[in-house]
Tab-separated table of C-alpha atoms in Angstrom:
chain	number	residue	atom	x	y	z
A	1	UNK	CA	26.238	-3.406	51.226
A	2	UNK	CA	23.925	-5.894	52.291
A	3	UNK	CA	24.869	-9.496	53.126
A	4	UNK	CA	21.576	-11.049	52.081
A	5	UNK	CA	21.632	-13.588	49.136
A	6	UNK	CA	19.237	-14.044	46.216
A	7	UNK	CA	17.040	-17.071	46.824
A	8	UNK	CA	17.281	-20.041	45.279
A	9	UNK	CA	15.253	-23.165	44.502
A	10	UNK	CA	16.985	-26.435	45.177
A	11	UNK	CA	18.490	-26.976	41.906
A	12	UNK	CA	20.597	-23.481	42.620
A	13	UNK	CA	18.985	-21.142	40.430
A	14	UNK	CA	17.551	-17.931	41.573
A	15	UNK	CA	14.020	-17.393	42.151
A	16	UNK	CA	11.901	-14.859	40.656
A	17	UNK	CA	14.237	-14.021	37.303
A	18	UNK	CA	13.826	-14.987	33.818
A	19	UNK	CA	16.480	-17.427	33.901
A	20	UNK	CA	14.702	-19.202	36.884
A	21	UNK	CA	11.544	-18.550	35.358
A	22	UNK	CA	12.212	-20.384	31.934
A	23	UNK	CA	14.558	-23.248	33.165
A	24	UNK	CA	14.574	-23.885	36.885
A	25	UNK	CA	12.453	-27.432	37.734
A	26	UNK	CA	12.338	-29.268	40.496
A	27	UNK	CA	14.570	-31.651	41.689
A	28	UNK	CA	10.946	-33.994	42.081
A	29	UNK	CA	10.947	-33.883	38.131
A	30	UNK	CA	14.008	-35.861	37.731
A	31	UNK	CA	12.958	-38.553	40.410
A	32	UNK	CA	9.604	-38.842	39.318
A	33	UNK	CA	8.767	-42.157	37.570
A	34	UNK	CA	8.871	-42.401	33.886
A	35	UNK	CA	6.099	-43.273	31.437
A	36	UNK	CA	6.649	-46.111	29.443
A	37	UNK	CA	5.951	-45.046	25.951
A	38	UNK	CA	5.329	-41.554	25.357
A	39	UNK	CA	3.065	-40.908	21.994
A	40	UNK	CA	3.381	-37.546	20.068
A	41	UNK	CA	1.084	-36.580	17.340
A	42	UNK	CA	-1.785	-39.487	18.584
A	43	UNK	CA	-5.021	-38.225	18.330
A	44	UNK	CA	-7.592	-39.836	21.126
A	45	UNK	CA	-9.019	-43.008	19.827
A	46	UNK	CA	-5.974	-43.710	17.205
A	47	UNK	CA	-3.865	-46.656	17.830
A	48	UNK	CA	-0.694	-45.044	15.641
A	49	UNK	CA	1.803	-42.330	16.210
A	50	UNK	CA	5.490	-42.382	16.206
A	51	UNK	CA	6.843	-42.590	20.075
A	52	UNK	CA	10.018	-39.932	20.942
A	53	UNK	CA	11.139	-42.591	23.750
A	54	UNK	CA	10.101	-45.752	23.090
A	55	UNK	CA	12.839	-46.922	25.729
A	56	UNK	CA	11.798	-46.847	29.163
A	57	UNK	CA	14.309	-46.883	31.861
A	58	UNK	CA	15.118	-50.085	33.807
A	59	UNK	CA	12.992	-50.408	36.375
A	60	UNK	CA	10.853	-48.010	35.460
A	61	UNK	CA	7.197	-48.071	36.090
A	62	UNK	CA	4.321	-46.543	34.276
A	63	UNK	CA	3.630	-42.665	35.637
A	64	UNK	CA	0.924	-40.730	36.156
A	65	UNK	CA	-1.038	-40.203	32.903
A	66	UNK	CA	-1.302	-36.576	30.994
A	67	UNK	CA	1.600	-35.163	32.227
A	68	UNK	CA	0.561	-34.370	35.825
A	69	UNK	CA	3.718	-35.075	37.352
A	70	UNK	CA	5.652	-33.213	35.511
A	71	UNK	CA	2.431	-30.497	36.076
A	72	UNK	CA	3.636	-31.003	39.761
A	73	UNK	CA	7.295	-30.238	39.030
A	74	UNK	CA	7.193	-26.586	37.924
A	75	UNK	CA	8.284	-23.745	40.113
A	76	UNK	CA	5.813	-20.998	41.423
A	77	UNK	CA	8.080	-19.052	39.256
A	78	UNK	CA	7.776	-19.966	36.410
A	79	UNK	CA	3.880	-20.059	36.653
A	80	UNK	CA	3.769	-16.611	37.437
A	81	UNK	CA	6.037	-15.528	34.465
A	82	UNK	CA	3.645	-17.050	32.036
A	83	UNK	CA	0.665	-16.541	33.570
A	84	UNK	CA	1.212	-12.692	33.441
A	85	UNK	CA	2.877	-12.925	29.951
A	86	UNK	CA	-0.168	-11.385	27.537
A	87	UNK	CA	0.224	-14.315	25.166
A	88	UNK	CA	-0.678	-17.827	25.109
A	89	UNK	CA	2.104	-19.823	26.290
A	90	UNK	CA	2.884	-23.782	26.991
A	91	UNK	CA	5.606	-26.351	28.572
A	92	UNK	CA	5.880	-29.710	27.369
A	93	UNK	CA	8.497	-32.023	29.356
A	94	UNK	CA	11.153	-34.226	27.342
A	95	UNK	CA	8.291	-37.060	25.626
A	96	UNK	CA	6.321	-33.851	24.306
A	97	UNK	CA	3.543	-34.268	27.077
A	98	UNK	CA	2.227	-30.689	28.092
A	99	UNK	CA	2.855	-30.076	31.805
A	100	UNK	CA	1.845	-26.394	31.453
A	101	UNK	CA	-0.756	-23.828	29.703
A	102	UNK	CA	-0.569	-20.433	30.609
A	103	UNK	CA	-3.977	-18.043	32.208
A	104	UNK	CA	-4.447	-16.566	28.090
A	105	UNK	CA	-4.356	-20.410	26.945
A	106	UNK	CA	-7.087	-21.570	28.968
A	107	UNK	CA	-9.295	-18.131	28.848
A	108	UNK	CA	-8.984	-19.062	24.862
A	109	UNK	CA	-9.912	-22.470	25.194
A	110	UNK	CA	-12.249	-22.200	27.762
A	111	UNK	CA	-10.694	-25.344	29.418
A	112	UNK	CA	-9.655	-26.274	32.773
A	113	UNK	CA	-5.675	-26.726	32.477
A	114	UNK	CA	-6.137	-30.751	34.079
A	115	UNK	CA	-7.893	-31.261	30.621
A	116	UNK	CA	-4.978	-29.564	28.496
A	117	UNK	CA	-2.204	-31.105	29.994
A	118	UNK	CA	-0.409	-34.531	28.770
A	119	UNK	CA	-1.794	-34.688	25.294
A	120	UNK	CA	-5.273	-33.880	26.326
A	121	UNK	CA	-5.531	-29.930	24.492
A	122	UNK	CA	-4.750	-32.070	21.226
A	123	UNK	CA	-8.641	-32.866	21.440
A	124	UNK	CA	-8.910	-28.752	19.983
A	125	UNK	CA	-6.864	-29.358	17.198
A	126	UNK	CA	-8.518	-29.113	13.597
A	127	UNK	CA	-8.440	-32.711	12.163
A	128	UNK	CA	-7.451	-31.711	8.989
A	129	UNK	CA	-4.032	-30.203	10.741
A	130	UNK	CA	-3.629	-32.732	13.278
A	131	UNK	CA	-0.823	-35.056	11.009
A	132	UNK	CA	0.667	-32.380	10.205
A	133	UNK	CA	1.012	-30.497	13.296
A	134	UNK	CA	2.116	-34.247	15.073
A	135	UNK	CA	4.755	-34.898	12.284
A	136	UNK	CA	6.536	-31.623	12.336
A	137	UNK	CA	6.550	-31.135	16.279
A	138	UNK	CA	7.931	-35.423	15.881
A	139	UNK	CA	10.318	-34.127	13.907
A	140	UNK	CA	11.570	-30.898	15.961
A	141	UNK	CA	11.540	-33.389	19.015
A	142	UNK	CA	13.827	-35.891	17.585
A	143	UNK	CA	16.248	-33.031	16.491
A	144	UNK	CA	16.094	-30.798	19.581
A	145	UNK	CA	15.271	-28.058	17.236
A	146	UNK	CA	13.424	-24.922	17.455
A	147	UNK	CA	10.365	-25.350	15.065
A	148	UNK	CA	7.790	-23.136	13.991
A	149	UNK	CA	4.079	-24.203	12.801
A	150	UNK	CA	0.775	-23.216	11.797
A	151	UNK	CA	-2.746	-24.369	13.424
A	152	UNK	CA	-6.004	-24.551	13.917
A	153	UNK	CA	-7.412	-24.583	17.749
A	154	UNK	CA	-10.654	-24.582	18.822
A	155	UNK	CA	-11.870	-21.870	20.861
A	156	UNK	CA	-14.262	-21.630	24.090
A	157	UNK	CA	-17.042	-20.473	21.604
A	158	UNK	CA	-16.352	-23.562	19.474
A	159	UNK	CA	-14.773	-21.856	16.391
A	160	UNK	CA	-11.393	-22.405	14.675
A	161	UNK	CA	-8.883	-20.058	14.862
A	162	UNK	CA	-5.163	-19.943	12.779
A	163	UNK	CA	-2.353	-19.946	15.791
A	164	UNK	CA	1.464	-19.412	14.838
A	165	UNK	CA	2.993	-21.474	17.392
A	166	UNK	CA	6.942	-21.199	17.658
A	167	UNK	CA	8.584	-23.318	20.168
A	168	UNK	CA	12.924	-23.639	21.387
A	169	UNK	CA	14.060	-26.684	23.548
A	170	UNK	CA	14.934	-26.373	27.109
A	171	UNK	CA	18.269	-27.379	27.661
A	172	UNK	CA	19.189	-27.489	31.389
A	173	UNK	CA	22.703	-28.870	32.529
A	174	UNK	CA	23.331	-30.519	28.475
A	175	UNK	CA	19.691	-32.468	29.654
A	176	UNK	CA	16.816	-31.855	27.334
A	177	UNK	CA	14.105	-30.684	29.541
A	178	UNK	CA	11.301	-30.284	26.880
A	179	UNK	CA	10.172	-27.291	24.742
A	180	UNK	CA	8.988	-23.615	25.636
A	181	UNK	CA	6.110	-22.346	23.273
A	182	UNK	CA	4.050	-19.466	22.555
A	183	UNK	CA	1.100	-18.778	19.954
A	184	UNK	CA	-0.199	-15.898	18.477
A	185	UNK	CA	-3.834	-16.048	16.558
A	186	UNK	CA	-3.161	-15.099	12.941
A	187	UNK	CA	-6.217	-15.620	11.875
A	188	UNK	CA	-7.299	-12.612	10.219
A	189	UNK	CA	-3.609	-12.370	8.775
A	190	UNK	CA	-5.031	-16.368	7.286
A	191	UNK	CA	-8.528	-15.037	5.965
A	192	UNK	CA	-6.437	-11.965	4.603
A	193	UNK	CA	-3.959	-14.366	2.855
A	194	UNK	CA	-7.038	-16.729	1.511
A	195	UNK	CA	-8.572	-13.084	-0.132
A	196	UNK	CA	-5.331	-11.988	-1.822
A	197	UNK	CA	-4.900	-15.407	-2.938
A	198	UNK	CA	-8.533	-16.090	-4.352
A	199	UNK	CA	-8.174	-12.730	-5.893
A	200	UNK	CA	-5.129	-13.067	-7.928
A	201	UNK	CA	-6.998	-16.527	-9.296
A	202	UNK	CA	-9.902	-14.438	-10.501
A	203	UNK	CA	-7.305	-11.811	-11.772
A	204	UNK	CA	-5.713	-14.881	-14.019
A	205	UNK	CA	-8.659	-16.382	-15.033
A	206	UNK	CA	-9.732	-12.900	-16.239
A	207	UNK	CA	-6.704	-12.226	-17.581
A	208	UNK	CA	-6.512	-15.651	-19.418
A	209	UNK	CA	-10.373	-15.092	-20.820
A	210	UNK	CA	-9.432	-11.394	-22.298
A	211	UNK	CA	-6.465	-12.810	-23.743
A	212	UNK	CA	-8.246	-15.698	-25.115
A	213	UNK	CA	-11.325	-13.888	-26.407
A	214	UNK	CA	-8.825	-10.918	-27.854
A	215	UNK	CA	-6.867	-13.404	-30.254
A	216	UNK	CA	-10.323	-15.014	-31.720
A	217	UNK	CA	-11.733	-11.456	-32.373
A	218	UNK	CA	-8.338	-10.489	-34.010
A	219	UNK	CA	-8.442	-14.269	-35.886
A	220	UNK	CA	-12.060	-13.388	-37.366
A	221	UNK	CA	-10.864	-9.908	-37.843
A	222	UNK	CA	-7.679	-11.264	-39.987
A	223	UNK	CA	-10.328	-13.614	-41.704
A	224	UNK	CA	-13.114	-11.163	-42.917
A	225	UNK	CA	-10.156	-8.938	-43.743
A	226	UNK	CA	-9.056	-12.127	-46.250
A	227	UNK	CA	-12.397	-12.803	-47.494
A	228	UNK	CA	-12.958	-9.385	-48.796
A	229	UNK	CA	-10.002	-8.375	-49.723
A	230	UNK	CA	-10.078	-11.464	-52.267
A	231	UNK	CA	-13.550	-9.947	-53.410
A	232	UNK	CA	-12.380	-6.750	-53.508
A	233	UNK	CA	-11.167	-5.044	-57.024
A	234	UNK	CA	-7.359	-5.713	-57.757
A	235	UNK	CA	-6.582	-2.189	-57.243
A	236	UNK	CA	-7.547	-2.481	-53.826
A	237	UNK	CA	-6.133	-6.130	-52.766
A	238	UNK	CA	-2.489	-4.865	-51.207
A	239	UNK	CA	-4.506	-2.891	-49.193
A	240	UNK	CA	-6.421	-5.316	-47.407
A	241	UNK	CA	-3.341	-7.715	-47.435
A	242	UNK	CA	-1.008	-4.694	-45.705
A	243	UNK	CA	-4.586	-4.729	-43.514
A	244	UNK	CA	-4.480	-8.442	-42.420
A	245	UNK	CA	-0.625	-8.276	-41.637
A	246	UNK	CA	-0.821	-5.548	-39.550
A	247	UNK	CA	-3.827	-7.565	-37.318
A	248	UNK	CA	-1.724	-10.100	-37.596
A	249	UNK	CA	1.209	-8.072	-35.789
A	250	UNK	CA	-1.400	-6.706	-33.544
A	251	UNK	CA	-2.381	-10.373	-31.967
A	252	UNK	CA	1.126	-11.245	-31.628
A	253	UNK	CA	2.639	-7.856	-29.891
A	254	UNK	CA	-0.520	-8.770	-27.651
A	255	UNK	CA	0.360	-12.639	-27.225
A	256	UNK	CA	4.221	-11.838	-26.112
A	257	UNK	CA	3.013	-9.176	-23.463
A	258	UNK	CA	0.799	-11.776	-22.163
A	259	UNK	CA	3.656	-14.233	-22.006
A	260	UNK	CA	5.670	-12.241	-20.429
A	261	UNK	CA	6.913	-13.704	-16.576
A	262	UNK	CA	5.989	-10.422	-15.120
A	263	UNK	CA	3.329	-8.284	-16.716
A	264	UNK	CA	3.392	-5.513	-13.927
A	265	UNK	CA	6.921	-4.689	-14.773
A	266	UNK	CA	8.351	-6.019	-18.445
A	267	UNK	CA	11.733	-7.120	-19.395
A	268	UNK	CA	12.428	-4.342	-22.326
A	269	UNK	CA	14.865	-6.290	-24.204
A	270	UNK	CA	13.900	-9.966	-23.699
A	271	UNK	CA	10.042	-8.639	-24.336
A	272	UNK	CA	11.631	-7.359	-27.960
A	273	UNK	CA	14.006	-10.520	-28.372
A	274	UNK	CA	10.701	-12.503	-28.579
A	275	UNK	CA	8.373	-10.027	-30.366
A	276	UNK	CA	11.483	-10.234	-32.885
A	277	UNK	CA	11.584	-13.785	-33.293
A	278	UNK	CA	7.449	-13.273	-34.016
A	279	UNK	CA	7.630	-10.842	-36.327
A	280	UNK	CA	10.378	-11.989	-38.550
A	281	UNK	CA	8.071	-15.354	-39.380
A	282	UNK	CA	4.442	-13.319	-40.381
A	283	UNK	CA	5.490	-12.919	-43.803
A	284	UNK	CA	8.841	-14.299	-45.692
A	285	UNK	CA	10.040	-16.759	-43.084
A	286	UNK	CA	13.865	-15.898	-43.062
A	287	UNK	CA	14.354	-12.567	-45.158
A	288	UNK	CA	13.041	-10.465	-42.492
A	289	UNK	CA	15.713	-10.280	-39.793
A	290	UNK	CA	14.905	-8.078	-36.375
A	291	UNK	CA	18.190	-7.510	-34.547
A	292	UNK	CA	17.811	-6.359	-30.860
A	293	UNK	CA	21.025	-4.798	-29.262
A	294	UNK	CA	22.317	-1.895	-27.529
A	295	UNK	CA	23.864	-1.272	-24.126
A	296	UNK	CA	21.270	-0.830	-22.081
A	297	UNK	CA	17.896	-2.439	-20.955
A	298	UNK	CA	14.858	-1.563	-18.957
A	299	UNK	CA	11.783	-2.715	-17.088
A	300	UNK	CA	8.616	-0.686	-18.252
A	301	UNK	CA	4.749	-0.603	-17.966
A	302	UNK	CA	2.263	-2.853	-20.541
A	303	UNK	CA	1.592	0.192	-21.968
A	304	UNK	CA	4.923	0.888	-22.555
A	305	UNK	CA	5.904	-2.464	-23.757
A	306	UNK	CA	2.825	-2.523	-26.229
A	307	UNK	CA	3.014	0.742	-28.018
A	308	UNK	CA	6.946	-0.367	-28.392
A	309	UNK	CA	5.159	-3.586	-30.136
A	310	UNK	CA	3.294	-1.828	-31.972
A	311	UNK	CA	5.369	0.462	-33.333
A	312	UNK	CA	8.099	-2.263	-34.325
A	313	UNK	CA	5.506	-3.934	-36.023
A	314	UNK	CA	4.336	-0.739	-38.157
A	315	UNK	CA	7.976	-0.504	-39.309
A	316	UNK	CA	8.369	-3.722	-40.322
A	317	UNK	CA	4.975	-3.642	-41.992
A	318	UNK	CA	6.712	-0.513	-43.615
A	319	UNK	CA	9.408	-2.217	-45.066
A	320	UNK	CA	7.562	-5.307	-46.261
A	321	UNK	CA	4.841	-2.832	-48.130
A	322	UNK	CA	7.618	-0.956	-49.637
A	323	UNK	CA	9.539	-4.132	-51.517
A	324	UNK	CA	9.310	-7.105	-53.281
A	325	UNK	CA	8.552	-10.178	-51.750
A	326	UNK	CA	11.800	-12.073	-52.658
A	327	UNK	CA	13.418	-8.476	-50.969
A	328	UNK	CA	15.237	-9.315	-47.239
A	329	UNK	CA	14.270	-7.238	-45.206
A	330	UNK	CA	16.711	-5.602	-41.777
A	331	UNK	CA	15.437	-4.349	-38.684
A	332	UNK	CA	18.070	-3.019	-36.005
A	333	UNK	CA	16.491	-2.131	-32.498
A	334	UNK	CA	19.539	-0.122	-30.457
A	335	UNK	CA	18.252	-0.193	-26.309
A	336	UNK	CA	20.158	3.512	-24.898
A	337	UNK	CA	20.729	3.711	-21.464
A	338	UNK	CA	22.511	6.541	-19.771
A	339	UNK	CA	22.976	7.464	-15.674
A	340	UNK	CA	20.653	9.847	-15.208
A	341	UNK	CA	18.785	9.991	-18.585
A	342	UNK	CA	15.783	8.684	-19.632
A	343	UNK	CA	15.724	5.409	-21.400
A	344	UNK	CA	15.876	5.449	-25.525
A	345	UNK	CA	15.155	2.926	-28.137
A	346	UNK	CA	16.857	4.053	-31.473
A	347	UNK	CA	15.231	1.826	-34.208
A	348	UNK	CA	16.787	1.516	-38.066
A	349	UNK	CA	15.180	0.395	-41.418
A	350	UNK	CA	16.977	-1.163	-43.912
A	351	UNK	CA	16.701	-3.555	-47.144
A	352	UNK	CA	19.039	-5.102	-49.062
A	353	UNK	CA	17.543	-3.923	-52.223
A	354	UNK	CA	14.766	-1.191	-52.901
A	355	UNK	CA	11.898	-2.834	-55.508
A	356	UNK	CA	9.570	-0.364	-57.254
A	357	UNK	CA	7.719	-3.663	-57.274
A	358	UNK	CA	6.092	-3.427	-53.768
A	359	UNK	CA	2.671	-3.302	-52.881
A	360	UNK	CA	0.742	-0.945	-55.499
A	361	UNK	CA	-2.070	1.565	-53.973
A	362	UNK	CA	-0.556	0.916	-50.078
A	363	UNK	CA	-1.128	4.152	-48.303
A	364	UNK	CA	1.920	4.900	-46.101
A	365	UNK	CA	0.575	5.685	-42.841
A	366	UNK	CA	3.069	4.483	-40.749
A	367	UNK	CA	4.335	7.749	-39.930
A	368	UNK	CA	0.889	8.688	-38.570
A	369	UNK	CA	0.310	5.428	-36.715
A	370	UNK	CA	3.665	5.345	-35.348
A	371	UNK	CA	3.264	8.642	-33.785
A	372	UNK	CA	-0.264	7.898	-32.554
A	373	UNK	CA	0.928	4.535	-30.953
A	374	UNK	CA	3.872	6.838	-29.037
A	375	UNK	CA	1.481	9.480	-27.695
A	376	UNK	CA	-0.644	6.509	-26.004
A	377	UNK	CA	2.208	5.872	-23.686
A	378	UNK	CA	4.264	9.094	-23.733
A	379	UNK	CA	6.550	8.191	-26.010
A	380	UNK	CA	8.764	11.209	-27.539
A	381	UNK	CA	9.687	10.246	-30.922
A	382	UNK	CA	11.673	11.952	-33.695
A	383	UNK	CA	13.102	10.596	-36.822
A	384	UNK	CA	12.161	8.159	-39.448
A	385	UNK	CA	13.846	5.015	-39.160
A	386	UNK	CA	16.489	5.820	-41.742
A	387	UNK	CA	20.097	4.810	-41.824
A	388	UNK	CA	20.955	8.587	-42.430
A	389	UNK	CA	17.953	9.677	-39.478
A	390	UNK	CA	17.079	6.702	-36.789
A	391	UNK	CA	13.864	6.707	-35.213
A	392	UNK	CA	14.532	7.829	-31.417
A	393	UNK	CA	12.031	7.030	-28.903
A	394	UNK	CA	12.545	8.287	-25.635
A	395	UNK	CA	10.754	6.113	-23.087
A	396	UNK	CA	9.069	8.204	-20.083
A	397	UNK	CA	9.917	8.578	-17.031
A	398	UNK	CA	8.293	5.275	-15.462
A	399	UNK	CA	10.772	3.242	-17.478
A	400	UNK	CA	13.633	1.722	-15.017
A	401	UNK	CA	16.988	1.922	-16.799
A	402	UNK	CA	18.841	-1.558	-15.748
């Protein structure tokens, strides 16, 4: 074994590791003279910021300016750690004054490192960032705290770029020593950010004008539908009025999928709770009653969702062509869910009294519609909505049982 010792610097920690590297300064640090009243977040010319030590020692006298002696106090060791670490790196000392950049730091600045040290590479940062940059690092400062924040510096070809700057306090021997801090340029990760984020404003706005310019063609739809359907023979008049309801139901399935929070992936049985609610006020506020139960539940497409709508709609259009008007109508809507099978909706028509009195010369195409409406989003139905025979739709394979 040999007897020879690891070096050390005079404050007793070895030369040359990381330790060392990250925490070792010079005894000349802690003897050099303090400045008065150290400004963080002061951009050159301003006469405010909010001073970390505002309390000079007694006896103190004014130091050398931008951090130069504390510059002076840094081991070779340390310097050579950072200067060979492949990111930009700084050191402030305990009043936020930077007493070290790193070789990347000044290759991206294009500075000398005399004119980035103190508070002198502030004179990069983007104005529009620089209160919030100073009141965020003021804050980490006063709290010892590890803080993380986003930048704009300028570079040596006088453009802008987004740095992620994350920073820890040095904390040597319970004294705070300053903070350790290393940036990364995220500016393409920015500008890809800004894109996603000026595209999903188009995709609402477009959204928002479909929607908006769907309901008033379905509005003048329900209206011509009104104006000659009261011109039309009598013979012909329930038609026209089952015609306009059925719009009617068509604007408001259409409404409630646009409402819903997440129109990627839909809440099955809060989607129906509310296209429920909707339907049972179209025609004989409080005698049609839409009851949505069953034990299970499911997120599905907008596809999905609508031709559900739709065909919920059809059957209560069914039942309110098919009786009186002073007939209540009942609409059960049973949610199936099953580990390992697909989802199923099982949906039952009722009325509390059959009428021979409905609408006369209605032609029942519900059937036909209902099974049209299915096969646009691979629904398998069978059934016909009868107490004796529900109508079983079985959802397809995209629908998430919850």
């Amino acid at each position: 074994m040999t007897a020879a010792k690891a070096a050390k610097d005079r404050n007793g920690v070895p030369v040359g590791t990381l330790t060392g590297a990250l925490h070792s300064v010079d005894s000349s640090q802690a003897s050099s003279k303090r400045i008065g009243q150290r400004m963080v977040g002061q951009p050159p010319g301003s006469g405010t910021a909010e001073p970390l030590d505002d309390t000079p020692a007694a006896g103190s006298e004014a130091g050398p300016a931008q951090g130069t002696a504390g510059a002076a106090a840094l081991t070779d060791s340390f310097r050579h750690f950072a200067d060979v670490v492949p990111l930009m790196m700084w050191r402030s000392d305990e009043h936020g004054h930077a007493i070290h950049h790193n070789e990347c730091w000044l290759e991206f600045t294009g500075r000398p490192l005399a004119a980035e040290l103190g508070l002198g590479w502030r004179e990069g940062l983007h104005p529009e960032d620089f209160e919030r940059h100073a009141r965020i690092v003021a804050e980490a400062f006063r709290a010892r705290a590890p803080f993380t924040v986003e930048f704009r510096l300028r570079r040596y070809d006088g453009v802008y770029r987004w740095l992620l700057d994350t920073a820890r306090p040095l904390i040597e021997n319970g004294r705070f020593q300053g903070y350790l801090g290393s940036c990364f340029d995220i500016t393409d990760r920015k500008h890809a950010e800004e894109h996603i984020e000026h595209a999903l404003a188009e995709k609402e706005t477009l959204l928002a004008e479909v929607y908006h310019r769907v309901r008033n063609n379905l509005q003048v739809m329900v209206s011509l539908i009104g104006l000659y359907g009261r011109a039309a023979p009598d013979a012909c008049r329930g038609s026209f009025e089952a015609l306009g309801q059925r719009v009617r139901a068509i604007a408001l399935v259409q409404q409630h999928l646009h409402e819903a929070p997440h129109i990627a992936s839909i809440d099955l049985k809060d989607y129906l709770h509310r296209l429920a609610s909707g339907l049972g006020q179209l025609r004989r506020a409080g005698r049609i009653g839409v009851q949505v139960g069953g034990n299970g539940n499911g997120l599905v497409e907008p596809r999905t969702a609508n031709a559900l709508g739709m065909i919920v709609a059809e059957i209560v259009a069914e039942c309110l062509d098919a009786t009186a008007e002073h007939v209540a109508c009942s609409i059960s809507i049973d949610l199936e869910a099953e580990a390992g099978r697909p989802l199923r909706v099982a949906i039952v028509s009722g009325v509390s009294e059959m009428a021979a009195s409905g609408r006369p010369n209605v032609p029942k195409l519900g059937p036909r519609l209902i099974a049209a409406y299915a096969a646009q989003a691979e629904i398998a139905v069978t059934g016909e909505a009868t107490p004796a025979e529900p109508l079983r739709l079985t959802l397809p394979a995209t629908a998430t049982a919850q």
